[in-house]
Short mmCIF file of C-alpha atoms and ligand atoms in Angstrom, two decimals:
data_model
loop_
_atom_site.label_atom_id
_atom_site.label_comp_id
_atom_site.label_asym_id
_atom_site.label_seq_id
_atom_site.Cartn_x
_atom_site.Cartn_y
_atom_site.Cartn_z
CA UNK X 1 0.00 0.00 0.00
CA UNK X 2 3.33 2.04 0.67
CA UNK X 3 4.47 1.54 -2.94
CA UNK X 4 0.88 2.23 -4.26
CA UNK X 5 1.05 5.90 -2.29
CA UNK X 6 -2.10 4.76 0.38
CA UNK X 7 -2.01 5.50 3.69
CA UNK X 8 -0.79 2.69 5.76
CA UNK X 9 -4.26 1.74 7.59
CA UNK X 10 -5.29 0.16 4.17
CA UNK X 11 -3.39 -2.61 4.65
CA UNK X 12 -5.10 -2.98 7.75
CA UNK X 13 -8.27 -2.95 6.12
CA UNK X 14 -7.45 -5.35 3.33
CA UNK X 15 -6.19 -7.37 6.05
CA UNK X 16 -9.45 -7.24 7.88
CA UNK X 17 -11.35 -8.31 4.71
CA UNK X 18 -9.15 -11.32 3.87
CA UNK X 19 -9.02 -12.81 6.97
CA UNK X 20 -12.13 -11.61 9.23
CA UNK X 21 -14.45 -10.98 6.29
CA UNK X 22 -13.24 -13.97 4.34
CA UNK X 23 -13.90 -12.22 1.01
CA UNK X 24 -12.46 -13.51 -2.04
CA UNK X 25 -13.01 -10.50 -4.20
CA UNK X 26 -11.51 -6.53 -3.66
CA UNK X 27 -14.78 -5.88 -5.35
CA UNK X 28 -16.11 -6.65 -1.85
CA UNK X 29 -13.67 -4.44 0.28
CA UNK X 30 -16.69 -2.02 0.81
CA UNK X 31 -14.64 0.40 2.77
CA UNK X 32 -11.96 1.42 0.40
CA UNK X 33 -12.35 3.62 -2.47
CA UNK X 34 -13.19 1.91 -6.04
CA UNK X 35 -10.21 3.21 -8.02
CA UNK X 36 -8.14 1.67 -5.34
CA UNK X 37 -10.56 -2.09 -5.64
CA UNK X 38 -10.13 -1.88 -8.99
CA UNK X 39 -6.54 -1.66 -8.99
CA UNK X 40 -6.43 -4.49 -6.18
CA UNK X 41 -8.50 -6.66 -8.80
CA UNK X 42 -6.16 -6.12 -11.47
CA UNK X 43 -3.04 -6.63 -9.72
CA UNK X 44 -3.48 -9.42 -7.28
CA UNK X 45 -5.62 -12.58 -6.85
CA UNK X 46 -7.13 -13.57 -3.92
CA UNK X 47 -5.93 -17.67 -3.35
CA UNK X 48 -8.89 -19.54 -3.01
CA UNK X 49 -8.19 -22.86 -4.13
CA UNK X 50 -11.29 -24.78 -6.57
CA UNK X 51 -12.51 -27.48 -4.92
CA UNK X 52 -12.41 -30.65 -7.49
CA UNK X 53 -13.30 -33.27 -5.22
CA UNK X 54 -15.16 -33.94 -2.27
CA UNK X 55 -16.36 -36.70 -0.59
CA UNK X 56 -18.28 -36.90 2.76
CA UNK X 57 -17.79 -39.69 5.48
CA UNK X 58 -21.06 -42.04 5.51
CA UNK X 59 -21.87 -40.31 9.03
CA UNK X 60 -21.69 -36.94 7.40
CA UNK X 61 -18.82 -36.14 10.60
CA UNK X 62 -15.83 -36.11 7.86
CA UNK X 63 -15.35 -34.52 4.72
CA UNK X 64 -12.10 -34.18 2.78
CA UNK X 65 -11.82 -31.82 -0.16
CA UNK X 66 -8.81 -32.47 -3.39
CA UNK X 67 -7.93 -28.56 -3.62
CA UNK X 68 -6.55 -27.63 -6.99
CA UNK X 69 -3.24 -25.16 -7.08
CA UNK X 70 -2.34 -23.22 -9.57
CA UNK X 71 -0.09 -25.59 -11.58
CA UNK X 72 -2.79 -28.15 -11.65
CA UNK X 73 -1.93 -30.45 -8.65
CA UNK X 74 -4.03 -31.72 -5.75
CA UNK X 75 -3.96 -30.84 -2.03
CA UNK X 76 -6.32 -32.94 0.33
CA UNK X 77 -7.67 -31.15 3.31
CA UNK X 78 -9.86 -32.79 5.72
CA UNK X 79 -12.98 -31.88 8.07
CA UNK X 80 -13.39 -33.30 11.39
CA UNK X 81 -16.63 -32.50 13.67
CA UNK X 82 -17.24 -33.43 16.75
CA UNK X 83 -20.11 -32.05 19.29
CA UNK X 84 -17.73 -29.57 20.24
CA UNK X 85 -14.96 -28.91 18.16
CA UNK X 86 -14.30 -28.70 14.28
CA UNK X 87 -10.97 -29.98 13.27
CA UNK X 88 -9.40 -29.07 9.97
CA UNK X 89 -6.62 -31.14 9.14
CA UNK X 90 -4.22 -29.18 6.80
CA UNK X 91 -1.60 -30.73 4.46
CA UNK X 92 2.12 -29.29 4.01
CA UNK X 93 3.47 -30.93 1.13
CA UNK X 94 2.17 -32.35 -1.69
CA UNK X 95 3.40 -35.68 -1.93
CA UNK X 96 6.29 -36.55 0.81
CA UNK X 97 9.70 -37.67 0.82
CA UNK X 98 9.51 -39.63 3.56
CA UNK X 99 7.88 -43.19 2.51
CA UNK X 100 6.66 -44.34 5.51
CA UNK X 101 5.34 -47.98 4.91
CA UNK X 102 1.89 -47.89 5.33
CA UNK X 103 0.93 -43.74 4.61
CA UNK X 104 -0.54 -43.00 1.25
CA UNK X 105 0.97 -40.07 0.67
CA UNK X 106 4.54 -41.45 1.61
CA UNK X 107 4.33 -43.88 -1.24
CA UNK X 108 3.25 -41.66 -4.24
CA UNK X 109 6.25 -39.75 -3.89
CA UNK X 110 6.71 -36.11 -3.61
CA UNK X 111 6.07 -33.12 -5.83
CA UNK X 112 6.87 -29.81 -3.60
CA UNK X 113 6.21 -27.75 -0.81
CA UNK X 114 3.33 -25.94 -0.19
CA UNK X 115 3.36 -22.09 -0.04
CA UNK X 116 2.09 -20.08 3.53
CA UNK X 117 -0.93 -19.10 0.91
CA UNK X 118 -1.75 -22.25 -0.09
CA UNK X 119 -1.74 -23.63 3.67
CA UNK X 120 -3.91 -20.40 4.90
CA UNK X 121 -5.88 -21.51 1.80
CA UNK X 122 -6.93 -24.81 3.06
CA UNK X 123 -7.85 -23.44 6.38
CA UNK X 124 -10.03 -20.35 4.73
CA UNK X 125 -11.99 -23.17 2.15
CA UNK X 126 -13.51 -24.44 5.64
CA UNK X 127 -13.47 -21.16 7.57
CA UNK X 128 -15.91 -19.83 4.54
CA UNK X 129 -17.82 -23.37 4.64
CA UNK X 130 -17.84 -23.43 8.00
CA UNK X 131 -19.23 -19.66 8.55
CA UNK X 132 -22.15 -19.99 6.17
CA UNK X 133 -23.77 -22.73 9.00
CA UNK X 134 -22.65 -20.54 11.77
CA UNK X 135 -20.04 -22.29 12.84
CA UNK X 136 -16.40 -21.56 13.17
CA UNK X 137 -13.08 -23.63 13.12
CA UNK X 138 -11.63 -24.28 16.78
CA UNK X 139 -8.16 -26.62 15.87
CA UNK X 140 -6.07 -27.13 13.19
CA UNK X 141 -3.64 -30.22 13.16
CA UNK X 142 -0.93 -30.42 10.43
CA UNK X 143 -1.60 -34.34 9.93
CA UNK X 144 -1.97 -34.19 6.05
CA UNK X 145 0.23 -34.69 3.24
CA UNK X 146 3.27 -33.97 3.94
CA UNK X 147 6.00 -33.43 7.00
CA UNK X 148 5.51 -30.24 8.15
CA UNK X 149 9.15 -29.90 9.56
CA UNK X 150 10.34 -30.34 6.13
CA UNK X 151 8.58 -26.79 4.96
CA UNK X 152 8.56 -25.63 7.99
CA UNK X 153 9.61 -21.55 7.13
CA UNK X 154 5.77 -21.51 5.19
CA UNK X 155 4.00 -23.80 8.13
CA UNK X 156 4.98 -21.22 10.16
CA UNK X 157 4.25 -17.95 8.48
CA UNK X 158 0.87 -19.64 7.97
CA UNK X 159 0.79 -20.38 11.76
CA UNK X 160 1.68 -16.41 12.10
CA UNK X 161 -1.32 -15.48 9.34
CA UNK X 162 -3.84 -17.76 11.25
CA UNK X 163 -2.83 -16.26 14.40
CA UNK X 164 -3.12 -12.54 14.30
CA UNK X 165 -5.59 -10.91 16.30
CA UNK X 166 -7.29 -8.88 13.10
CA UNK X 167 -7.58 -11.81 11.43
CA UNK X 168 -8.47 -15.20 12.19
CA UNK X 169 -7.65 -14.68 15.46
CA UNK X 170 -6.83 -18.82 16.25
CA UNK X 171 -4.79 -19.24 19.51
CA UNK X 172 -1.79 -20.38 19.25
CA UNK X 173 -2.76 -23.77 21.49
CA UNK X 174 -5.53 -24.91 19.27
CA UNK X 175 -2.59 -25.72 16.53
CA UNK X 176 -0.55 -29.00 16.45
CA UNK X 177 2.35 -29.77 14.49
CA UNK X 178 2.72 -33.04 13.39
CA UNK X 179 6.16 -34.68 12.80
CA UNK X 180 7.53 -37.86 11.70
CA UNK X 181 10.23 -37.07 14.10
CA UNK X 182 12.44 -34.51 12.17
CA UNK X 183 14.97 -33.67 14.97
CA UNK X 184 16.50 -30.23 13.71
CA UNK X 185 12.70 -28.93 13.23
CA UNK X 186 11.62 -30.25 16.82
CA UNK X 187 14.43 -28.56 18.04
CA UNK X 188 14.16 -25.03 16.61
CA UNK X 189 10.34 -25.59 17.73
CA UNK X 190 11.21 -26.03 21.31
CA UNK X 191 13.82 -22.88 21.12
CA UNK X 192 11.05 -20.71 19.90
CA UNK X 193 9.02 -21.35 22.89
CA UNK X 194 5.52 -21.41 20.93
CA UNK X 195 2.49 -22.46 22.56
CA UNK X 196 1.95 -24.43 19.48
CA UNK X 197 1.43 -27.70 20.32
CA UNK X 198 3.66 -30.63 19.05
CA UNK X 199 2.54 -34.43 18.25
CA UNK X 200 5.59 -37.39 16.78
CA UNK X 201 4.06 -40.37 14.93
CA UNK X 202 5.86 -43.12 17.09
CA UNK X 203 4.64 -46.31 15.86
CA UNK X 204 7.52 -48.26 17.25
CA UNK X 205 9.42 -48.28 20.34
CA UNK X 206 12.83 -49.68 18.98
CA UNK X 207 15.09 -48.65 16.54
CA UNK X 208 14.79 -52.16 13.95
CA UNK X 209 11.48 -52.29 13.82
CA UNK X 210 10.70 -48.20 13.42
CA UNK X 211 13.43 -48.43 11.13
CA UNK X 212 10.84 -50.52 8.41
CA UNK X 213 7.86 -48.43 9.61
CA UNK X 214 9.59 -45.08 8.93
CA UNK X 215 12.42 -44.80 6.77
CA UNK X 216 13.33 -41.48 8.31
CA UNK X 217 14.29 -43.67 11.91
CA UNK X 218 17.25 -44.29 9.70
CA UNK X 219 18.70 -40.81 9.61
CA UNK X 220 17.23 -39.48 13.35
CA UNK X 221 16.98 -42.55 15.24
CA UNK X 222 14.86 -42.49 18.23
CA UNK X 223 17.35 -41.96 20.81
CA UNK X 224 17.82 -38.22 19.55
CA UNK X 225 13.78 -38.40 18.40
CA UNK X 226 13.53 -38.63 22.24
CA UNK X 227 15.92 -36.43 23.33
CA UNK X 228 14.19 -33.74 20.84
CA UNK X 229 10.92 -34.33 22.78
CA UNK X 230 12.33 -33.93 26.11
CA UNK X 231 14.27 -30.57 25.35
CA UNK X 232 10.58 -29.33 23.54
CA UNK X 233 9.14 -29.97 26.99
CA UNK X 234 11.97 -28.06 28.98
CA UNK X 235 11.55 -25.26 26.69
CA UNK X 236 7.70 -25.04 26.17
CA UNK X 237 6.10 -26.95 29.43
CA UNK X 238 3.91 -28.42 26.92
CA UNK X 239 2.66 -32.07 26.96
CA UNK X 240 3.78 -33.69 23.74
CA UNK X 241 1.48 -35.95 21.73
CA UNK X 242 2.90 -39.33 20.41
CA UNK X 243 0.81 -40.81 17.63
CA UNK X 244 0.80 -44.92 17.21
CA UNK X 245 -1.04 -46.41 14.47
CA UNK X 246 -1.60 -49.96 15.17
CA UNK X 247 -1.64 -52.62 12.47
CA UNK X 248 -2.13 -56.43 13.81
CA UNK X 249 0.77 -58.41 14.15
CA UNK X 250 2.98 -55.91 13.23
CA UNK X 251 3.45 -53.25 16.62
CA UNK X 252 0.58 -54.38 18.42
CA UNK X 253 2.40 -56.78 20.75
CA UNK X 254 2.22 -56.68 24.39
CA UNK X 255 6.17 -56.76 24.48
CA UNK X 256 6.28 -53.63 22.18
CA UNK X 257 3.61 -52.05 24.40
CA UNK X 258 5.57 -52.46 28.06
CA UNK X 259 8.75 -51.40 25.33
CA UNK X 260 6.77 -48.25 24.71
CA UNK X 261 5.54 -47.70 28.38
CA UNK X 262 9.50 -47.62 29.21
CA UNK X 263 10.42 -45.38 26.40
CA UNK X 264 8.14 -42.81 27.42
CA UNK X 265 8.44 -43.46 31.23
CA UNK X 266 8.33 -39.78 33.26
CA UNK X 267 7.59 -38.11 30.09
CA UNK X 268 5.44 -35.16 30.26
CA UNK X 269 3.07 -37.04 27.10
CA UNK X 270 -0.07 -38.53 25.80
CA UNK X 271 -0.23 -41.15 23.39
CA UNK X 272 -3.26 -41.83 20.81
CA UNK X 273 -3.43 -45.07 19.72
CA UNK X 274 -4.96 -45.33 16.33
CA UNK X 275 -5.98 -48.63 14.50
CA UNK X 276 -4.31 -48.34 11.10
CA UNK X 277 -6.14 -47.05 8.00
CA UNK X 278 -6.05 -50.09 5.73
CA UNK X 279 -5.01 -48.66 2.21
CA UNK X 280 -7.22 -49.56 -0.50
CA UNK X 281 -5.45 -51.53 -3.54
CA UNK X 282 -5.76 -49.04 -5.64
CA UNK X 283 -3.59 -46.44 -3.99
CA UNK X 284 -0.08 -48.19 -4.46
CA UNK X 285 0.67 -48.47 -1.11
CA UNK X 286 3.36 -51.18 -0.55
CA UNK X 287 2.31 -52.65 2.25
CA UNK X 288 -1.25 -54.94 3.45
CA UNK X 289 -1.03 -53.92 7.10
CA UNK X 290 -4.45 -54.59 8.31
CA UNK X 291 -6.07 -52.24 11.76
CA UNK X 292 -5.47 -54.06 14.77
CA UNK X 293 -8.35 -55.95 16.49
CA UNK X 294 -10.29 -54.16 19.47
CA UNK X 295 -9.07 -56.64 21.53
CA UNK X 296 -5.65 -55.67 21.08
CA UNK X 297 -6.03 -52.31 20.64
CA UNK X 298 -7.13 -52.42 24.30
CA UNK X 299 -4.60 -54.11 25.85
CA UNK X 300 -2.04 -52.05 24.52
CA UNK X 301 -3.87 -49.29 25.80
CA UNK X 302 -4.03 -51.22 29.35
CA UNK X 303 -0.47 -51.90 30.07
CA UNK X 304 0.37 -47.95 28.92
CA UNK X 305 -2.37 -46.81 31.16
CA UNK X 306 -0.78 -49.38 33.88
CA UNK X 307 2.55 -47.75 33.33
CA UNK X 308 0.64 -44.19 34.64
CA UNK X 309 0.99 -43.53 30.90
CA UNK X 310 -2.08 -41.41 29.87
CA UNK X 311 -3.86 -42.91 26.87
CA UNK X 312 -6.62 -42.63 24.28
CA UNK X 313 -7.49 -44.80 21.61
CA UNK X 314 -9.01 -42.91 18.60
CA UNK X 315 -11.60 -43.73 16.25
CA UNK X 316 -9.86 -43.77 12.77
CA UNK X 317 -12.07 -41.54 11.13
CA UNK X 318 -13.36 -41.15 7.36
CA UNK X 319 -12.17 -45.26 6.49
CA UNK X 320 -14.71 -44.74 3.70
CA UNK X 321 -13.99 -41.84 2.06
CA UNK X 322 -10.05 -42.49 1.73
CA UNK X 323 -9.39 -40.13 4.42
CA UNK X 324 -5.89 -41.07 5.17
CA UNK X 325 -4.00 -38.28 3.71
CA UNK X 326 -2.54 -38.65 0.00
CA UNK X 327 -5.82 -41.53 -0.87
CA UNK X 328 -7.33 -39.15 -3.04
CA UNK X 329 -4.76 -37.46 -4.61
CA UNK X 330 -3.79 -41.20 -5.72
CA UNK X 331 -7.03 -41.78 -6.71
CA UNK X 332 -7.91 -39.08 -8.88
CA UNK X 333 -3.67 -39.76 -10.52
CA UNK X 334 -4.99 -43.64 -10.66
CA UNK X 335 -8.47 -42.77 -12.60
CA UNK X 336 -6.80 -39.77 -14.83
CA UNK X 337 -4.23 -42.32 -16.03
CA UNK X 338 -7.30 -44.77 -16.65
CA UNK X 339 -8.86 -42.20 -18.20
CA UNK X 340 -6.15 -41.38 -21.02
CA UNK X 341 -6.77 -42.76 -24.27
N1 SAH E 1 4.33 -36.21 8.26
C1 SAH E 1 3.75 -35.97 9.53
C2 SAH E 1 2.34 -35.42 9.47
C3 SAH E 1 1.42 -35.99 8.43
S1 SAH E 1 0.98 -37.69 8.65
C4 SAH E 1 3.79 -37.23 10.38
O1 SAH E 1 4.10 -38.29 9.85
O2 SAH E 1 3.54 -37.12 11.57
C5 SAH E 1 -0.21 -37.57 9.98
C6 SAH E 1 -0.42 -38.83 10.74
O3 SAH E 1 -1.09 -39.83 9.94
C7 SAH E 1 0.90 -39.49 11.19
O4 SAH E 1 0.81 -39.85 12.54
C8 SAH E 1 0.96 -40.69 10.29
O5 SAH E 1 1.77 -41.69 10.84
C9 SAH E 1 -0.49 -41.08 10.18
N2 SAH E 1 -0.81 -42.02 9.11
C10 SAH E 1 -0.28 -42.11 7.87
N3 SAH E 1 -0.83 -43.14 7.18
C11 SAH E 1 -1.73 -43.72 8.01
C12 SAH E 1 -2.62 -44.83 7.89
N4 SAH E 1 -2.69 -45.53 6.77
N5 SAH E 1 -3.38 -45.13 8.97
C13 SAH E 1 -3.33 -44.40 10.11
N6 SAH E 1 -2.52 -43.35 10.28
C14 SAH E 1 -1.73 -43.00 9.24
FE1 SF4 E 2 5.35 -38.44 5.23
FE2 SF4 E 2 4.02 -38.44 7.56
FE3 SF4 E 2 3.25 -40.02 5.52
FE4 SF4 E 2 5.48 -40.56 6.83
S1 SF4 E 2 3.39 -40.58 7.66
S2 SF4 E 2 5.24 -40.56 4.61
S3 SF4 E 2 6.26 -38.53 7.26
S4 SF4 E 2 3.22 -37.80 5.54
#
């Protein structure tokens, strides 16, 4: 607005629109003057990304949408209600390097970071959607395509957009950053001191078997994984989540369990246990981990609980609309290859 010759409280303005007013047109910016809305519609764009797919969870609790960017490739972003709370689940990537066994996403590869617009974009799709029942957005977890801590300069200016007070306003402690267990970006986390909250997908206690599970063991194993964690909790004083997907016969054990409960032993944590999304054949992943049973679920949750380890099991949510992250992008590659002559 400097460079343009306004006054500097336009930017505030514009700001106000964007982010409190959710407009996606200058056109709409009722309180600035129209040569200055028309100029704003001929230089800029405002990044709402076209929704080309969207499917809703047979209990009509979970949605995802395939966002399109502007070179034509797909970011998944997922709805979560519950009676209280409405959970967007935001990707960071599209694609991922990592290739962890049994996630979608980690087996089609990766493509490229997302920008801080394209991340804010996600979260304004169901801010607007959201807004026209009268309801608002209360967390946002970065637990979709992508590690976060491997783009993490645009996760966070995102954070910083979703944050500020004329905006969006979100508080800090409704975010959670989800990481794979990227040691350098745990660490620069905890030195920040944010309030934002942290969560590592665990999935194995030991160092051969999360080795298999997730390649990137291999370059931070979980000794320094761990030692991350405990210097995020000197730093922050916040409890750190630890994500476990269970698949049967593979980390469900009750050896691996008492192995966890002594891994995480006077750890200021939490641990989810979450029964494995089964991936569908079509979406290349390379492995046919099935969800653990119940039964097992349980008792792993028993002996962590035993342990004075606090511990939820989730409900995996959206099974039937692909809802582990990277499912649809794969499926919409899978039937545009089918669909070439
Ligand atoms: N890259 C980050 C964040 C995105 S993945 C990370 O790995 O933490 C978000 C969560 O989904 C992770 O805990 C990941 O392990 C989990 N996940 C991936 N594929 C899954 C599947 N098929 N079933 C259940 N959880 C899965
Ligand atoms: Fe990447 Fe996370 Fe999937 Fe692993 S689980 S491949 S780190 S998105």
């Amino acid at each position: 607005m400097q460079k343009w010759g306004e006054p500097s409280f336009r930017s505030d303005q514009i700001w106000r629109w964007l982010y409190g007013s959710l407009v996606t047109d200058p056109q709409e910016m009722r309180n600035l003057p129209l040569p200055l809305r028309q100029r704003l519609a001929d230089a800029c764009y405002i990044g709402h990304l076209p929704v080309v797919d969207r499917l809703v969870d047979d209990d009509g609790l979970t949605e995802k949408v395939a966002l399109q960017t502007h070179d034509g490739q797909i970011v998944e972003t997922v709805l979560m209600r519950y009676e209280e709370r409405n959970t967007v689940c935001v990707s960071s990537q599209i694609g991922c390097p990592l290739g962890c066994l049994f996630c979608a996403t980690g087996q089609s590869g990766y493509s490229r970071d997302l920008t801080a617009g394209e991340i804010v974009a996600q979260v304004l799709h169901y801010a607007r959607a959201l807004r026209r029942e009268d309801a608002h957005i209360t967390n946002i977890v970065f637990m979709g395509m992508g590690e976060p801590m491997l783009n993490y300069d645009a996760v966070w200016l995102a954070i910083d957009n979703l944050h500020h007070p004329d905006g969006m306003n979100m508080g800090l402690r409704r975010f959670t950053v989800s990481t794979v267990g990227i040691v350098p970006g745990i660490e620069r986390m905890a030195e920040s001191g944010t309030e934002v909250g942290l969560a590592i997908s665990l999935h194995a206690p030991n160092d051969a078997l999360r080795d298999q599970l997730v390649p990137a063991n291999r370059r931070y194993p979980l000794a320094q994984v761990m030692a991350a964690a405990r210097y995020y909790v000197e730093h922050t004083s916040r409890r750190i989540t630890f994500e476990y997907g269970l698949a049967e016969g593979v980390n469900d054990s009750e050896a691996l369990a008492h192995e966890t409960a002594e891994l995480l032993r006077g750890m200021l944590c939490h641990v989810n246990l979450i029964p494995i999304n089964p991936a569908p054949g079509d979406t290349g992943v390379a492995c046919d981990y099935r969800p653990s049973s119940q039964g097992r679920i349980l008792r792993f949750q028993e002996i962590l609980m035993a342990a004075g380890i606090e511990t939820t099991v989730r409900v995996s949510r959206g099974r039937d609309i692909q809802a582990g992250c990277g499912q649809l992008r794969q499926r919409r590659e899978t039937t545009d290859r089918e669909e070439m002559p």
